[in-house]
Short mmCIF file of C-alpha atoms in Angstrom, two decimals:
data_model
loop_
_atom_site.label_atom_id
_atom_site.label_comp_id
_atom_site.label_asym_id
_atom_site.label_seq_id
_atom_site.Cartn_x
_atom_site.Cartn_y
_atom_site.Cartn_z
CA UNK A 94 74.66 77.00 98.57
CA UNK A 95 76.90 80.09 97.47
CA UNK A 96 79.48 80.74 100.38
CA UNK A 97 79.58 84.32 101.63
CA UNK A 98 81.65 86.85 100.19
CA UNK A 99 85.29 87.41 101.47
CA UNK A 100 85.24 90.11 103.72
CA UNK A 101 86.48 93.38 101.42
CA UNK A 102 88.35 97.26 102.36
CA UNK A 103 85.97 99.73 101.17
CA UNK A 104 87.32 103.67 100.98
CA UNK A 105 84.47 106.20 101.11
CA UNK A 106 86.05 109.22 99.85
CA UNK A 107 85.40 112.56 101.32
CA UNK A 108 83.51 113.98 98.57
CA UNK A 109 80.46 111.27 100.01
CA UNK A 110 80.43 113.17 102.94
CA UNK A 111 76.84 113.73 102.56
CA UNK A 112 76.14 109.87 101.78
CA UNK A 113 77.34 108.23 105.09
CA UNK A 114 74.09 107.43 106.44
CA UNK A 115 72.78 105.64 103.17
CA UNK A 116 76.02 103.98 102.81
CA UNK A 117 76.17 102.51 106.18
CA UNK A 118 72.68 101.25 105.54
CA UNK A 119 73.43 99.43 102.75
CA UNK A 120 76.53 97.81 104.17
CA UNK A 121 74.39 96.56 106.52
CA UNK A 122 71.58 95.03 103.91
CA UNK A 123 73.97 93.54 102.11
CA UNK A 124 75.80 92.05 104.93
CA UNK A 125 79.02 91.69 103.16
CA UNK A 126 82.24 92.58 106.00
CA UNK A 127 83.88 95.91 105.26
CA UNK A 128 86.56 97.29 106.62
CA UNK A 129 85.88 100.70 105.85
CA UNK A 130 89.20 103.48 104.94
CA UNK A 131 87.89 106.78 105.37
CA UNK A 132 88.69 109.43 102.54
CA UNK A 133 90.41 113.09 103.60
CA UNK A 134 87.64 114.85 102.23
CA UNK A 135 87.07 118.38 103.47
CA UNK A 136 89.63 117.96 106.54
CA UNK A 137 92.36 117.28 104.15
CA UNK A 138 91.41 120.08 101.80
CA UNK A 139 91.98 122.35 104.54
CA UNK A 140 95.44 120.93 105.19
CA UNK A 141 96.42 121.61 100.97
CA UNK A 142 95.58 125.41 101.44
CA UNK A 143 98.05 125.83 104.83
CA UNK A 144 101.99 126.40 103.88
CA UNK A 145 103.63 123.44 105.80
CA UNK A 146 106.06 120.81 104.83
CA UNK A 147 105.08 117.74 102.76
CA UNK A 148 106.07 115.72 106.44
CA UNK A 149 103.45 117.94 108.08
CA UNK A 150 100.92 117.73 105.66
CA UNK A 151 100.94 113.96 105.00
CA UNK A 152 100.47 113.63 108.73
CA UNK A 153 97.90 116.35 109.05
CA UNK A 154 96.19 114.77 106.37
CA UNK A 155 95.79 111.28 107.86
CA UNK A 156 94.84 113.00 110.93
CA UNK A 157 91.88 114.32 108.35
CA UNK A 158 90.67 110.70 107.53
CA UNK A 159 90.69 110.00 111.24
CA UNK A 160 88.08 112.75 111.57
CA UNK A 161 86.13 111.41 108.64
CA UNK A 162 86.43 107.66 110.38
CA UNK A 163 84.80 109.00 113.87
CA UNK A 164 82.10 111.03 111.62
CA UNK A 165 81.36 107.64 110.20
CA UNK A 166 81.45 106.02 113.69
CA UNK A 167 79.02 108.78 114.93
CA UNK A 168 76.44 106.73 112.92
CA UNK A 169 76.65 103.36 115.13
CA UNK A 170 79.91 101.73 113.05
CA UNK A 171 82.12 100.22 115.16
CA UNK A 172 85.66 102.14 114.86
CA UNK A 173 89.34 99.80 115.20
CA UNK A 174 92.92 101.16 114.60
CA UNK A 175 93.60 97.30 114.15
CA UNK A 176 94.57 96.47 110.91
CA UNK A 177 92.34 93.23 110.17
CA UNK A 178 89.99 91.80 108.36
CA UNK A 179 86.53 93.18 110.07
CA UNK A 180 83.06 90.01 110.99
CA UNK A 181 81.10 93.31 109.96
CA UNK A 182 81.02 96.67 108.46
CA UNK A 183 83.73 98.73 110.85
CA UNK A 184 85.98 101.73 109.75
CA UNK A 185 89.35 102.15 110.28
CA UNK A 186 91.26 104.78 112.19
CA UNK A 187 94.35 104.77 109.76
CA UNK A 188 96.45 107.77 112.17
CA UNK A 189 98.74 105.15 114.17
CA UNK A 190 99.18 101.88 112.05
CA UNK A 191 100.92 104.72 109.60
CA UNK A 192 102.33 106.31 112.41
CA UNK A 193 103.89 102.93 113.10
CA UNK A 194 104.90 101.47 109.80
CA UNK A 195 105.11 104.43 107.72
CA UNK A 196 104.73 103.03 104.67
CA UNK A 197 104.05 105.40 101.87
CA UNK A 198 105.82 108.26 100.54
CA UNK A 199 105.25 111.80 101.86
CA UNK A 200 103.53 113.53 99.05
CA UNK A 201 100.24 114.69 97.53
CA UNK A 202 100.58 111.45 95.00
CA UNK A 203 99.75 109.83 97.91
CA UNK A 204 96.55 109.85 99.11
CA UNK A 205 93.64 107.69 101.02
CA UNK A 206 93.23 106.13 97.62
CA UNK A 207 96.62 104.46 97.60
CA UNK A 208 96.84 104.40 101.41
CA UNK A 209 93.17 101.97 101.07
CA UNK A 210 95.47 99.89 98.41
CA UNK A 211 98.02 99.93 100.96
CA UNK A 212 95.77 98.15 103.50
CA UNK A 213 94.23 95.74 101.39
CA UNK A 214 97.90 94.83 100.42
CA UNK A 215 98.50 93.74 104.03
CA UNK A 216 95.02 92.65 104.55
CA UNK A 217 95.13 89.76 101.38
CA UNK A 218 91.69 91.85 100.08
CA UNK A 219 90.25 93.48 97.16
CA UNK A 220 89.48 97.06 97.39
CA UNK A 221 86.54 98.75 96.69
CA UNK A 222 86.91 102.82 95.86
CA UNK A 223 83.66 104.78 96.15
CA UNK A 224 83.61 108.20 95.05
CA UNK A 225 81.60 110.90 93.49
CA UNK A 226 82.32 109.72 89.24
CA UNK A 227 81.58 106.92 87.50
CA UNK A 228 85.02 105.49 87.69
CA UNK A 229 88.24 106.31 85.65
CA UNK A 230 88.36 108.22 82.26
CA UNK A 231 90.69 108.44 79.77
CA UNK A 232 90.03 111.21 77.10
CA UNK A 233 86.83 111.46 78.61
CA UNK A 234 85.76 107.81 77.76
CA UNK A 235 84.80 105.62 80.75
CA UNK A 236 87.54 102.57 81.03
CA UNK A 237 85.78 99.71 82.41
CA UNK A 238 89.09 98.40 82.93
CA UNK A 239 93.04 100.01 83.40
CA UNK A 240 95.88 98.04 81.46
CA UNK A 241 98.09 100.92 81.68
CA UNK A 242 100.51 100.72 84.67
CA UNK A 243 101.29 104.31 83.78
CA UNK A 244 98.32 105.57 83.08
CA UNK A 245 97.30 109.19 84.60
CA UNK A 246 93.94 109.92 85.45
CA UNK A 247 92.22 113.30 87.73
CA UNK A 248 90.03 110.42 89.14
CA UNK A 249 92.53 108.57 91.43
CA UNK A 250 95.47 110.17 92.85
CA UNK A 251 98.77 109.64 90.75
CA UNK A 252 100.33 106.79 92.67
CA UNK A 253 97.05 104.65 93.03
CA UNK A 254 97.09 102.41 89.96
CA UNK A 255 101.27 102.02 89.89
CA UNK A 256 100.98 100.53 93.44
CA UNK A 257 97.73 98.77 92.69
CA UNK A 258 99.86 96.97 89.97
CA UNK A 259 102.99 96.76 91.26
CA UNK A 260 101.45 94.50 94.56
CA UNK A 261 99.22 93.24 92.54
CA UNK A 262 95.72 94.12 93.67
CA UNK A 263 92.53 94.04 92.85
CA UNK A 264 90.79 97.43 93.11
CA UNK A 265 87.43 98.47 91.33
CA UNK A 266 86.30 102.18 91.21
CA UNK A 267 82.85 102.86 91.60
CA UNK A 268 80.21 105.90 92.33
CA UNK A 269 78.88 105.92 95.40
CA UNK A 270 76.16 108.18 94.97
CA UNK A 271 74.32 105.43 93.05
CA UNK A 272 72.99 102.76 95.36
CA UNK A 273 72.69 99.95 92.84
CA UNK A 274 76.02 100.40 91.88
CA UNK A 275 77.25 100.01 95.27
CA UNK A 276 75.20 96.87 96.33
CA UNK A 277 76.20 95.14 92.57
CA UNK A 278 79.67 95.67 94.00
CA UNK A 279 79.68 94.34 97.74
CA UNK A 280 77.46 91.67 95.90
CA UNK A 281 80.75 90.58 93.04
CA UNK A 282 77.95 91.53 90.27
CA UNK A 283 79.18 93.30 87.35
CA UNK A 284 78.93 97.14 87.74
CA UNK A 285 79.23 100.43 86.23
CA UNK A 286 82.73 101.55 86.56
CA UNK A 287 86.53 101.13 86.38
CA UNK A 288 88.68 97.07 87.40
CA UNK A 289 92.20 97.95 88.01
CA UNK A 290 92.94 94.37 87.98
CA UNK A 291 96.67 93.48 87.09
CA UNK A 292 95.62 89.79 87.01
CA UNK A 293 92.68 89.79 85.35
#
């Protein structure tokens, strides 16, 4: 008998705004705990046209995900601001564990991508990155896998894959407007996309 899957942190970036409700359903077929890190999305896109400093705007920003994590509760998820591994699918309201351990630099290189590495770091988890492409590109080729510490890619923001290596992680970029993709992935089945994978 297989033994279940390790609970995993799952960011649903903001661009899958539209996709919450098919998204929560099939968290909940495939039964696998999620702790879920809500993208920015359209709340933090607001915050990049406003003229404040990069203290305000990092804080305004993760004041954005926090919007996008009640949005996401609004469809019967339960919501925790506890930083632990979750018995079910439950999303994360990431405003005052930051708050409190301030962790990250103040910049757009940081966003929920590396701030969803940054809690499965403490959390002892893989990550899971959903978003609206197929995973990361370099010269427009699909990598099914990053072995470039350095590398630079529109698809993650630019501190993402230095920190995934650096704390050695274990992240895997895949679309989440494809729901075959996503259940291959809460499932540990191989999958259309991008490892970032120091140890693999």
């Amino acid at each position: 008998m297989n033994s279940p899957a390790p609970p995993l942190v799952v960011k649903v970036g903001g661009s899958l705004f539209d996709r919450v409700v098919p998204l929560i359903e099939i968290f909940r077929e495939v039964g696998r705990p999620v702790l879920i890190v809500p993208g920015g999305g359209k709340f933090a896109d607001l915050v990049r046209r406003l003229d404040v400093s990069e203290d305000a705007a990092h804080w305004m920003a993760i004041a954005g995900m926090e919007q996008f994590a009640w949005y996401i509760a609004s469809h019967g998820i339960p919501a925790t601001s506890t930083l632990a591994l979750p018995a079910e699918a439950t999303v994360l309201l990431p405003y005052c564990g930051l708050r409190e351990a301030d962790p990250l630099p103040h910049s757009w290189d940081v966003t929920s991508d590396t701030i969803a590495a940054w809690v499965a770091r403490e959390l002892s988890a893989d990550l899971l990155l959903l978003k609206s492409v197929d995973g990361i590109h370099h010269h427009r080729k699909l990598l099914s896998r990053v072995e470039d510490p350095d590398l630079v890619s529109d698809e993650v923001d630019p501190a993402f894959i230095r920190f995934v290596f650096d704390h050695d992680l274990r992240a895997r970029v895949v679309n989440g407007r494809h729901d075959e993709r996503l259940r291959s992935a809460l499932r540990g089945e191989p999958v259309v996309g991008t490892l970032v994978d120091p140890r693999f």
